[in-house]
PDB file of C-alpha atoms in Angstrom:
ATOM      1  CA  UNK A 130     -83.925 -61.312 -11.810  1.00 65.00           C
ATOM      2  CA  UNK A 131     -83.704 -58.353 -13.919  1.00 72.00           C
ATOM      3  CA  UNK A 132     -86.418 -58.299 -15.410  1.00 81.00           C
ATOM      4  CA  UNK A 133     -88.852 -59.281 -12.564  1.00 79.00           C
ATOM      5  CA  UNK A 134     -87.010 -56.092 -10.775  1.00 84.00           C
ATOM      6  CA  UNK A 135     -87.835 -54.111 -14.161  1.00 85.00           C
ATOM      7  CA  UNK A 136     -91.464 -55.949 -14.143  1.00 85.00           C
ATOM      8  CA  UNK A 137     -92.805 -55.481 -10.556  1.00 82.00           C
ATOM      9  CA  UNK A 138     -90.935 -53.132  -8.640  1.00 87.00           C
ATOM     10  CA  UNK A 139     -89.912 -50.182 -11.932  1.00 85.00           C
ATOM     11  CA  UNK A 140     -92.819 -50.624 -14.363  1.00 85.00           C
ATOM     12  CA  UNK A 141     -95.407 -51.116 -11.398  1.00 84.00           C
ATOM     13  CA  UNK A 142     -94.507 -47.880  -9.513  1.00 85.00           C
ATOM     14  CA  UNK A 143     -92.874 -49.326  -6.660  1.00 90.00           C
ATOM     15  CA  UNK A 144     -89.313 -47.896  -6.670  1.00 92.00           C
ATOM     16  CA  UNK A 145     -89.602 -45.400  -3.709  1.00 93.00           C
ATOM     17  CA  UNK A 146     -91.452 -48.316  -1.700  1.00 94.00           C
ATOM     18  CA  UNK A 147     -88.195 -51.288  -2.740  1.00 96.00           C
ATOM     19  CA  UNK A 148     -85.997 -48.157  -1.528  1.00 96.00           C
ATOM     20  CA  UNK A 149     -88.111 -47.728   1.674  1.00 97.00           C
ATOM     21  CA  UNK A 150     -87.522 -51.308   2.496  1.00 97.00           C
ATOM     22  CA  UNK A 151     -83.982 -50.831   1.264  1.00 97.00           C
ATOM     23  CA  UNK A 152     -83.626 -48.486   3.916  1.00 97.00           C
ATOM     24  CA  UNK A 153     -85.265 -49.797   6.798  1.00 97.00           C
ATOM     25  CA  UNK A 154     -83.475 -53.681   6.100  1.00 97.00           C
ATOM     26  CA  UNK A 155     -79.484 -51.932   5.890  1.00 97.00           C
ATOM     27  CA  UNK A 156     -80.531 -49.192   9.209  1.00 97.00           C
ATOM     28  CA  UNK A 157     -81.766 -51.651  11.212  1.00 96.00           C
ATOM     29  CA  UNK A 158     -78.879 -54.453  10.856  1.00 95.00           C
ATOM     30  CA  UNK A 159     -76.188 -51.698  10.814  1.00 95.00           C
ATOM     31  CA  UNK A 160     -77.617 -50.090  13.753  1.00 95.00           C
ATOM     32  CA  UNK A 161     -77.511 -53.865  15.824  1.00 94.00           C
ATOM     33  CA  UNK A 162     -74.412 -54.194  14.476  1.00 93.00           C
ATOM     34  CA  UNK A 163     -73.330 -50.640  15.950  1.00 93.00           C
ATOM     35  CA  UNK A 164     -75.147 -51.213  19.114  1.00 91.00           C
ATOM     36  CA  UNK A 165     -73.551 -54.594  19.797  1.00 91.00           C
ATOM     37  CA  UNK A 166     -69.884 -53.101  18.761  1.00 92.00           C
ATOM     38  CA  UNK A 167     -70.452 -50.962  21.526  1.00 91.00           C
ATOM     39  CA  UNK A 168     -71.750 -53.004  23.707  1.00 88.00           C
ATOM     40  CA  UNK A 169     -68.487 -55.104  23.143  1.00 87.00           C
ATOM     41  CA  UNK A 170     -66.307 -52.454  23.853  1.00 88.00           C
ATOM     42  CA  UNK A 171     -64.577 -53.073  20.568  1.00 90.00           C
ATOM     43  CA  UNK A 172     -61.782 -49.855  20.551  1.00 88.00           C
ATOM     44  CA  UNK A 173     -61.616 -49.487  17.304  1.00 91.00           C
ATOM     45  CA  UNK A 174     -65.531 -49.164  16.512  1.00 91.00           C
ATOM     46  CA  UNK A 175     -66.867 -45.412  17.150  1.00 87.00           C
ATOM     47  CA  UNK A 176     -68.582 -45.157  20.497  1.00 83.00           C
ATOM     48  CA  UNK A 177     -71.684 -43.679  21.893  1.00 87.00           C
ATOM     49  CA  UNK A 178     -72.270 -39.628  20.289  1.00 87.00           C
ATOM     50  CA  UNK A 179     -72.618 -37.709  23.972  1.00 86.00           C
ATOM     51  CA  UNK A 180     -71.617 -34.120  23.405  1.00 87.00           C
ATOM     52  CA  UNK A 181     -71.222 -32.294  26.670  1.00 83.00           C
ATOM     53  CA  UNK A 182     -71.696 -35.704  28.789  1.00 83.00           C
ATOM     54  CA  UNK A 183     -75.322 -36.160  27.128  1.00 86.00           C
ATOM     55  CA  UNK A 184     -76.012 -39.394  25.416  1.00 85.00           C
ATOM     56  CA  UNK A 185     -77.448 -38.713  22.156  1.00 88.00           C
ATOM     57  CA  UNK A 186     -79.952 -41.829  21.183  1.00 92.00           C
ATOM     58  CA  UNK A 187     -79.717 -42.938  17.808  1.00 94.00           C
ATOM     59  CA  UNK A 188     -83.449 -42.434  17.556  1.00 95.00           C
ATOM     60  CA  UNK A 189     -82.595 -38.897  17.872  1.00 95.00           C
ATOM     61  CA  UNK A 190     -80.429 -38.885  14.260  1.00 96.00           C
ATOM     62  CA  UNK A 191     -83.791 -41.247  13.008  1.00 96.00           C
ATOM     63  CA  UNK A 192     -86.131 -38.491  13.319  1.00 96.00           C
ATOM     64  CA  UNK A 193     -83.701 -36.142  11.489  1.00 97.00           C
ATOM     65  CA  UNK A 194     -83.177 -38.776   8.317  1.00 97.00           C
ATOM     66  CA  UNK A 195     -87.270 -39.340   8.662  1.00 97.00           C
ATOM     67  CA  UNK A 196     -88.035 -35.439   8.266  1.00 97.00           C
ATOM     68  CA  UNK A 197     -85.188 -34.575   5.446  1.00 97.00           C
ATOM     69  CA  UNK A 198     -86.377 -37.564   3.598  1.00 96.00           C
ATOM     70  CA  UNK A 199     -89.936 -37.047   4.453  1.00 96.00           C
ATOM     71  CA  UNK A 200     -90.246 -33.543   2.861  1.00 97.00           C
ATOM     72  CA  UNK A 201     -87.977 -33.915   0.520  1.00 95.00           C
ATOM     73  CA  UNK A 202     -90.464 -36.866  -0.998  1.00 93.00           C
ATOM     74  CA  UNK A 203     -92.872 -34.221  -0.948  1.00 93.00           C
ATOM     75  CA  UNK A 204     -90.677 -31.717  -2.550  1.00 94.00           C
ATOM     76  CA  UNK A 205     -89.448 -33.408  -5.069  1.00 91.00           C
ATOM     77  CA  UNK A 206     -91.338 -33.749  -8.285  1.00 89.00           C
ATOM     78  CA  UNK A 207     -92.513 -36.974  -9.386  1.00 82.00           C
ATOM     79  CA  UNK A 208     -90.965 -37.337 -12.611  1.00 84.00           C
ATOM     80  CA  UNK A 209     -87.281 -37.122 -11.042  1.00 88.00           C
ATOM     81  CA  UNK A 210     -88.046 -40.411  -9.926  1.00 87.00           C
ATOM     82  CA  UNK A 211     -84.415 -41.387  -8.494  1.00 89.00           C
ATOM     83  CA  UNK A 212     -84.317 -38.453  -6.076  1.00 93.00           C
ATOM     84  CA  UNK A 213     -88.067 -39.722  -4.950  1.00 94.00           C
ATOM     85  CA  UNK A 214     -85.914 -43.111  -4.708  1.00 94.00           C
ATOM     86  CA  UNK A 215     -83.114 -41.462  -2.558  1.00 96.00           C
ATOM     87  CA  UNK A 216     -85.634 -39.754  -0.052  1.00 97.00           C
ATOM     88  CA  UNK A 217     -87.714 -43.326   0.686  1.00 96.00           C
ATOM     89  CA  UNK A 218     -84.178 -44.346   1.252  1.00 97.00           C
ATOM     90  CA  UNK A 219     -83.488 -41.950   3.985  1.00 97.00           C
ATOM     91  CA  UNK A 220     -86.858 -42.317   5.245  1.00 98.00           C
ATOM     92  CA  UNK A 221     -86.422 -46.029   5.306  1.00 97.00           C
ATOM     93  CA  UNK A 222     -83.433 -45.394   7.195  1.00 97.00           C
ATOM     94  CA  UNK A 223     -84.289 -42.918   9.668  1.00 97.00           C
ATOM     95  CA  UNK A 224     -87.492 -45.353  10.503  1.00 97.00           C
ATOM     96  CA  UNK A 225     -85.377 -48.235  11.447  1.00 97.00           C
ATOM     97  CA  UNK A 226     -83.569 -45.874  13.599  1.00 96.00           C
ATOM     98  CA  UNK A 227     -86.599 -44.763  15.282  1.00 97.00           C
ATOM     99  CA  UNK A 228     -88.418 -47.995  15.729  1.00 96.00           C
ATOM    100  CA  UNK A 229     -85.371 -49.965  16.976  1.00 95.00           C
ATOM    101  CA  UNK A 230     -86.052 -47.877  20.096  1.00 94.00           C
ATOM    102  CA  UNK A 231     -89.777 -48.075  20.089  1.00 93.00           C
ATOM    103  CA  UNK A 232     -89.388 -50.014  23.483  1.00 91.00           C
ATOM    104  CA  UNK A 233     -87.804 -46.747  25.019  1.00 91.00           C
ATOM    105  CA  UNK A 234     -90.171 -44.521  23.372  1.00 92.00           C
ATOM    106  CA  UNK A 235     -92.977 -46.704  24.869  1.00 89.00           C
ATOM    107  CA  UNK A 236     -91.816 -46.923  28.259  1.00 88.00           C
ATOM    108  CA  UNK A 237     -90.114 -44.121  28.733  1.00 87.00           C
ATOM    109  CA  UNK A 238     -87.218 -45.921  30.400  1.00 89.00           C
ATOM    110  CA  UNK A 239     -83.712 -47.426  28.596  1.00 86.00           C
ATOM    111  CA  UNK A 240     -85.345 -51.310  28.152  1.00 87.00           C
ATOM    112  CA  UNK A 241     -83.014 -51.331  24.935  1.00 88.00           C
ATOM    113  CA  UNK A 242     -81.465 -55.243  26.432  1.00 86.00           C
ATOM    114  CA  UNK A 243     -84.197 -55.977  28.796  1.00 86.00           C
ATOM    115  CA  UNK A 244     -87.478 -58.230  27.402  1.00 82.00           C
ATOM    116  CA  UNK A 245     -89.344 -55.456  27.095  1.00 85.00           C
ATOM    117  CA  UNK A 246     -87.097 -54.244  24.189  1.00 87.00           C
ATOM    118  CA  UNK A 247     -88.168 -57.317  22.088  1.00 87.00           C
ATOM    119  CA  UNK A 248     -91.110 -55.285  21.046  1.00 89.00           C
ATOM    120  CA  UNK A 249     -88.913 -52.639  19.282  1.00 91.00           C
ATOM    121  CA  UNK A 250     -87.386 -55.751  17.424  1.00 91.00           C
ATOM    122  CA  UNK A 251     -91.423 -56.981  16.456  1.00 90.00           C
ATOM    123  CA  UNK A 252     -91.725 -53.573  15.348  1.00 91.00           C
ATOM    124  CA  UNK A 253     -88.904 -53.506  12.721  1.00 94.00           C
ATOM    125  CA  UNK A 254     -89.729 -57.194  11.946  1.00 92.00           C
ATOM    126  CA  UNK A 255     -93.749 -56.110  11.553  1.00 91.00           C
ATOM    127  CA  UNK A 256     -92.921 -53.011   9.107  1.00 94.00           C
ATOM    128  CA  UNK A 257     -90.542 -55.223   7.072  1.00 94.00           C
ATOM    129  CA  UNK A 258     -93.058 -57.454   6.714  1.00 92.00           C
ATOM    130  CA  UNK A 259     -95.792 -55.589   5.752  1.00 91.00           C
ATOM    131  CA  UNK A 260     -93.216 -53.615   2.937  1.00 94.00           C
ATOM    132  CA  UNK A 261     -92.487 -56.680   1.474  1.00 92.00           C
ATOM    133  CA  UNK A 262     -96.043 -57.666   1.126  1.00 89.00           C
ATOM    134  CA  UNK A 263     -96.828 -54.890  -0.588  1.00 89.00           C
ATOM    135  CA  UNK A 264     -93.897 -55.437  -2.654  1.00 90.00           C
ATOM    136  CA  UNK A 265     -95.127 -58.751  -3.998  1.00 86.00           C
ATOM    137  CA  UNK A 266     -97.934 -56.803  -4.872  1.00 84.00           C
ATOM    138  CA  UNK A 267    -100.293 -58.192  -2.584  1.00 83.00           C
ATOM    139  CA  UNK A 268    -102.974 -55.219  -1.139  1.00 80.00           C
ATOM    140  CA  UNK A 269    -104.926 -54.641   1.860  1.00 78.00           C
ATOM    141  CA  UNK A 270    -107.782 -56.138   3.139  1.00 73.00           C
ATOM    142  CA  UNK A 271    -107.620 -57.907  -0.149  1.00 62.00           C
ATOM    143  CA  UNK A 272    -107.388 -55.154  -2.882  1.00 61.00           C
ATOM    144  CA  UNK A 273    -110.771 -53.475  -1.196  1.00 57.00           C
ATOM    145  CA  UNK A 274    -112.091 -51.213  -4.077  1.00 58.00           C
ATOM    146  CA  UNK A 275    -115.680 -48.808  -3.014  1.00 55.00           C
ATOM    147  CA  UNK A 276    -118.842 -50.684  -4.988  1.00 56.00           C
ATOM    148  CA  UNK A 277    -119.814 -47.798  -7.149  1.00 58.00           C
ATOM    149  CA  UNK A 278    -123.336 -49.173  -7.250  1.00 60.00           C
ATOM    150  CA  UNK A 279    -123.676 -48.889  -3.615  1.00 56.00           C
ATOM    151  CA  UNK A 280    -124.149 -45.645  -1.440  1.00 56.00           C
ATOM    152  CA  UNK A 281    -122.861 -44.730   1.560  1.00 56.00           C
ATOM    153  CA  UNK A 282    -121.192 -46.741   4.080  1.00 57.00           C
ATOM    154  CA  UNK A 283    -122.150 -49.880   2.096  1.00 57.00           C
ATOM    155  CA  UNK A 284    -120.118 -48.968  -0.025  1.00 61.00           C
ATOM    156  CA  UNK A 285    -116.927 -49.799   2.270  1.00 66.00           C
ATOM    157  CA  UNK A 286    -118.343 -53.040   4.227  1.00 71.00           C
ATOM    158  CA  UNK A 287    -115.728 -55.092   2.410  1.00 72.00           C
ATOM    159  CA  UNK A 288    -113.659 -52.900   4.192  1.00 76.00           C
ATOM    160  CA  UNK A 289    -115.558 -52.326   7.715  1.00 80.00           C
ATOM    161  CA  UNK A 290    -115.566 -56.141   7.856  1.00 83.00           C
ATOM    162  CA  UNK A 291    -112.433 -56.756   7.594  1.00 84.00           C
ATOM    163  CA  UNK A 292    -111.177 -53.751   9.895  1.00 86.00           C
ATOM    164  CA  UNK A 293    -113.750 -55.407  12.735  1.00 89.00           C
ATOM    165  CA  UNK A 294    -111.861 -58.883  11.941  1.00 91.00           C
ATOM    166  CA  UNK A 295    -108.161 -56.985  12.589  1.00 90.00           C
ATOM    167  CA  UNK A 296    -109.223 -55.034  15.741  1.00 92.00           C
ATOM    168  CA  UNK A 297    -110.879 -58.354  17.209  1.00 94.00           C
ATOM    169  CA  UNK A 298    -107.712 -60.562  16.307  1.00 93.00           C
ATOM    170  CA  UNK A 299    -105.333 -58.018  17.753  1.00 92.00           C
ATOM    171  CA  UNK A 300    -107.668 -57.991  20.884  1.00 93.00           C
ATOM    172  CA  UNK A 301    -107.311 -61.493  21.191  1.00 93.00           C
ATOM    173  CA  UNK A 302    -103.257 -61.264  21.291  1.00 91.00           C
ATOM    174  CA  UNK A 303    -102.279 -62.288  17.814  1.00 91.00           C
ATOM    175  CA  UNK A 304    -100.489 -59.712  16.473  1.00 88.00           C
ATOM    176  CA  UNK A 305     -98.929 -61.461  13.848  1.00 87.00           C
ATOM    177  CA  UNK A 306    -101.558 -63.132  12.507  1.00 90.00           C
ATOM    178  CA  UNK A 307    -103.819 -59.667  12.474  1.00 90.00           C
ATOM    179  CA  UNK A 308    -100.080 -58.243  10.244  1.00 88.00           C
ATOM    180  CA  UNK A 309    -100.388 -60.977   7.868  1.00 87.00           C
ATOM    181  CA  UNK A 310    -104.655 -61.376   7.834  1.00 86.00           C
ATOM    182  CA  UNK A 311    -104.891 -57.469   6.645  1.00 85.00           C
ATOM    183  CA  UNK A 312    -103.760 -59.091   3.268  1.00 87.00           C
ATOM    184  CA  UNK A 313    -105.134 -62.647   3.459  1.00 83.00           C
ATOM    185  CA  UNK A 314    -108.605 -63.173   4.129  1.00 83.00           C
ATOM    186  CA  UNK A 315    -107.953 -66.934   5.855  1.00 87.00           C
ATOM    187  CA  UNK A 316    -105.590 -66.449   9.142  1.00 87.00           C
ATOM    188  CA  UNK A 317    -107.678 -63.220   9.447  1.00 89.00           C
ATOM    189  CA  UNK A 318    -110.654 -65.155   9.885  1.00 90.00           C
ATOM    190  CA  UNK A 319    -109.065 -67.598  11.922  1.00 91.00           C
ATOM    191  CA  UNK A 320    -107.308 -65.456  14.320  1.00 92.00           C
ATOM    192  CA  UNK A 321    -110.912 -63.537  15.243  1.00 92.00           C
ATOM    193  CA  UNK A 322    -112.935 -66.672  15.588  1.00 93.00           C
ATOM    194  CA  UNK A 323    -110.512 -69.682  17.358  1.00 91.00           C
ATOM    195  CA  UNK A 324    -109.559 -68.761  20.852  1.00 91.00           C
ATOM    196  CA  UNK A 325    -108.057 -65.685  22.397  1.00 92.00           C
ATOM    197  CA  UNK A 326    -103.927 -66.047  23.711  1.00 91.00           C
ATOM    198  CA  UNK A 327    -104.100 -66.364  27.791  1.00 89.00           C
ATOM    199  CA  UNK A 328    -102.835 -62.883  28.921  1.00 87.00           C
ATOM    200  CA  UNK A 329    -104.536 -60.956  25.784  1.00 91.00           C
ATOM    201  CA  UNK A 330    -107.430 -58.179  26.559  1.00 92.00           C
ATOM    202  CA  UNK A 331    -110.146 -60.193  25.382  1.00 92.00           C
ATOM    203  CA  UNK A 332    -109.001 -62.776  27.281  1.00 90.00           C
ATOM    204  CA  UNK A 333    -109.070 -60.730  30.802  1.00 90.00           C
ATOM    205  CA  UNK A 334    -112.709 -59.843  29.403  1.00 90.00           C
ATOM    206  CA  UNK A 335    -113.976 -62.653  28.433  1.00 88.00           C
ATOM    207  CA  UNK A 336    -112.696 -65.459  29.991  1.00 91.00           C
ATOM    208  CA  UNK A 337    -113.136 -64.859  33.847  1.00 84.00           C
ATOM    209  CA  UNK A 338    -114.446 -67.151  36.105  1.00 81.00           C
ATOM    210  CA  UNK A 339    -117.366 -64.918  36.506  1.00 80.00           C
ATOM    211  CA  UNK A 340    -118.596 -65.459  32.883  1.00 81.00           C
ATOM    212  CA  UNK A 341    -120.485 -68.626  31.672  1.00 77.00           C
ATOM    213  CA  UNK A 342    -117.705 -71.040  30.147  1.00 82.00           C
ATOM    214  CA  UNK A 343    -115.059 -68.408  30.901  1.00 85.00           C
ATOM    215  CA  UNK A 344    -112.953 -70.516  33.289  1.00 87.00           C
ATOM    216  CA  UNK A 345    -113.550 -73.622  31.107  1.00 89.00           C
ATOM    217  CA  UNK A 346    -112.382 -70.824  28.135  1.00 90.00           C
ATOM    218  CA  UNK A 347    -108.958 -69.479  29.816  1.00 89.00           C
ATOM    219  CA  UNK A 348    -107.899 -72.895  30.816  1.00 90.00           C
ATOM    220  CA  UNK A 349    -107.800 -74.565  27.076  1.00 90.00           C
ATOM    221  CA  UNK A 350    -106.516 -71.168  26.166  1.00 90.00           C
ATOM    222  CA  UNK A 351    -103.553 -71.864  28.436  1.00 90.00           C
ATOM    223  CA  UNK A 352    -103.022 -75.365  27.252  1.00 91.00           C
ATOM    224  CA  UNK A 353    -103.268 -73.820  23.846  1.00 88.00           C
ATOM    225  CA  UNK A 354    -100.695 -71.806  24.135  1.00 88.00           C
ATOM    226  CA  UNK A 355     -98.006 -74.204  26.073  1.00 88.00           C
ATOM    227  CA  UNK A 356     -98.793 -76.745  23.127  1.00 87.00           C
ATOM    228  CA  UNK A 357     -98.857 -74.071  20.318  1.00 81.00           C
ATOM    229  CA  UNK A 358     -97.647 -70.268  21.314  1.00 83.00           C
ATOM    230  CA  UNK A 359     -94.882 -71.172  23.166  1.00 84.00           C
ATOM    231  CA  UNK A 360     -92.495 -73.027  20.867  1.00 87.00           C
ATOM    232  CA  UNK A 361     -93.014 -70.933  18.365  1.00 85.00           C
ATOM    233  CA  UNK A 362     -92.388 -67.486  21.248  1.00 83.00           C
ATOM    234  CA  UNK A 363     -88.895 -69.390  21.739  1.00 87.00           C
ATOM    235  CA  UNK A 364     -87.649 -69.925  18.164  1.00 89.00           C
ATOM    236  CA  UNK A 365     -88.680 -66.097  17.466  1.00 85.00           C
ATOM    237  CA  UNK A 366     -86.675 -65.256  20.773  1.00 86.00           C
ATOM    238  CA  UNK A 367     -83.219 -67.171  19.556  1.00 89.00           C
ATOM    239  CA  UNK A 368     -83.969 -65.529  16.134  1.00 87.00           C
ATOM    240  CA  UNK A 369     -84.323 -62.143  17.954  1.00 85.00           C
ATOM    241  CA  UNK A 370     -81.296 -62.364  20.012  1.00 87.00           C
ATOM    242  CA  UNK A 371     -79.267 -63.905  16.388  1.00 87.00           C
ATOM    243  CA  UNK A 372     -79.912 -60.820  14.769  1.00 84.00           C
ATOM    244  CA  UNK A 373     -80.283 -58.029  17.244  1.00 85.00           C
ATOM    245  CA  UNK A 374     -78.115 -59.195  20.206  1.00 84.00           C
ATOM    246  CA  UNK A 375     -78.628 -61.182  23.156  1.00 80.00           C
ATOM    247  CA  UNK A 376     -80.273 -59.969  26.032  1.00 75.00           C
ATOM    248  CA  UNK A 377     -78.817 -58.869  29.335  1.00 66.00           C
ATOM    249  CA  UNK A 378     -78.540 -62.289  31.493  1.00 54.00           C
TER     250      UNK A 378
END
């Protein structure tokens, strides 16, 4: 284990980026676990910070540990490569502390319990995800390097392909699938071409009853995803509410 640690992550430049993970993994699970203290009323746990009757959001303290560790990454030379370490750390930290309330940022409105605050948990989940993928070394849209022997925007259309395939696949309602498909070529491809989820934009474009084969379209995207999507929705929701809390009933 050592030595893989001393292989991929030291000798491949990745410190700051395990660190950034680091971060964002131990602020968001300590922040649930703070959260759900309080939501507990355990007395012996600290409580909510609201100087002068004003509750402060932990997002709030996020955005300070994202700019001290955010310029001081910038600051700090490159050679002193543990303080580099320390400040992907913070910023790792202050990010889960700002994205765990994404849902509030979003709507404007405290959702933190509600189903709407499932997307702040996607969020963290999403960024954790992608971090780790770039840990194992894996890069995006498939290590994409310009053609020197091309000009222009040919150049990129390794790269303008695959960014069409995301947008589309995100379109059609598959988030995950688009996370995952920015670093393998297959579910990318998949996710643009099979059919779009039911409540998705390009299924409110496409599939009305309006269009040729759109009504045909939205109902075997329904079936699709009571057979498929739905399952799959509830096993992320009880893995949701194991690690972040349980939603109010």
């Amino acid at each position: 284990m050592g030595a893989w640690f001393s292989d991929r992550i030291i000798d491949a430049g990745r410190l700051p980026l395990f660190c950034f993970f680091s971060g964002i993994v131990v602020g968001f699970l300590f922040i649930r676990l703070s959260v759900r203290m309080i939501r507990a009323d355990v007395r012996w746990w600290p409580g909510n910070v609201t100087p002068g009757g004003m509750h402060l959001h932990h997002m709030v303290f996020g955005l300070g540990f994202m700019v001290v560790g955010g310029v001081a990454g910038l600051a700090v030379p490159d050679e002193l490569e543990g303080w580099t370490a320390a400040a992907a750390a913070l910023f790792g930290i202050g990010t889960a502390l700002v994205i765990d309330e994404f849902a509030l940022i979003l709507h404007l409105d405290d959702v933190y319990w509600s189903e709407q605050g499932r997307i702040s948990v996607d969020a963290v989940f999403g960024i954790i995800a992608v971090t780790a993928l770039l840990l194992l070394g894996l890069h995006p849209f498939f290590g994409f390097e310009p053609d020197e022997n091309l000009s222009g925007v040919w150049q990129a259309w390794p790269l303008l392909i695959g960014l069409g395939l995301a947008v589309i696949t995100v379109l059609k309602g598959k988030i995950w699938t688009a996370v995952f498909g920015v670093f393998l070529l297959l579910p990318l491809l998949l996710g643009a071409i099979r059919l779009a989820r039911p409540q998705s934009p390009w299924a409110r474009w496409r599939y009305r009853a309006d269009r040729p084969r759109g009504a045909r379209k939205s109902e075997r995207a329904f079936k699709r995803e009571n057979r498929l999507h739905r399952p799959v929705a509830q096993l992320k929701n009880r893995l949701q509410d194991l690690v972040a809390g349980r939603l109010r009933q």
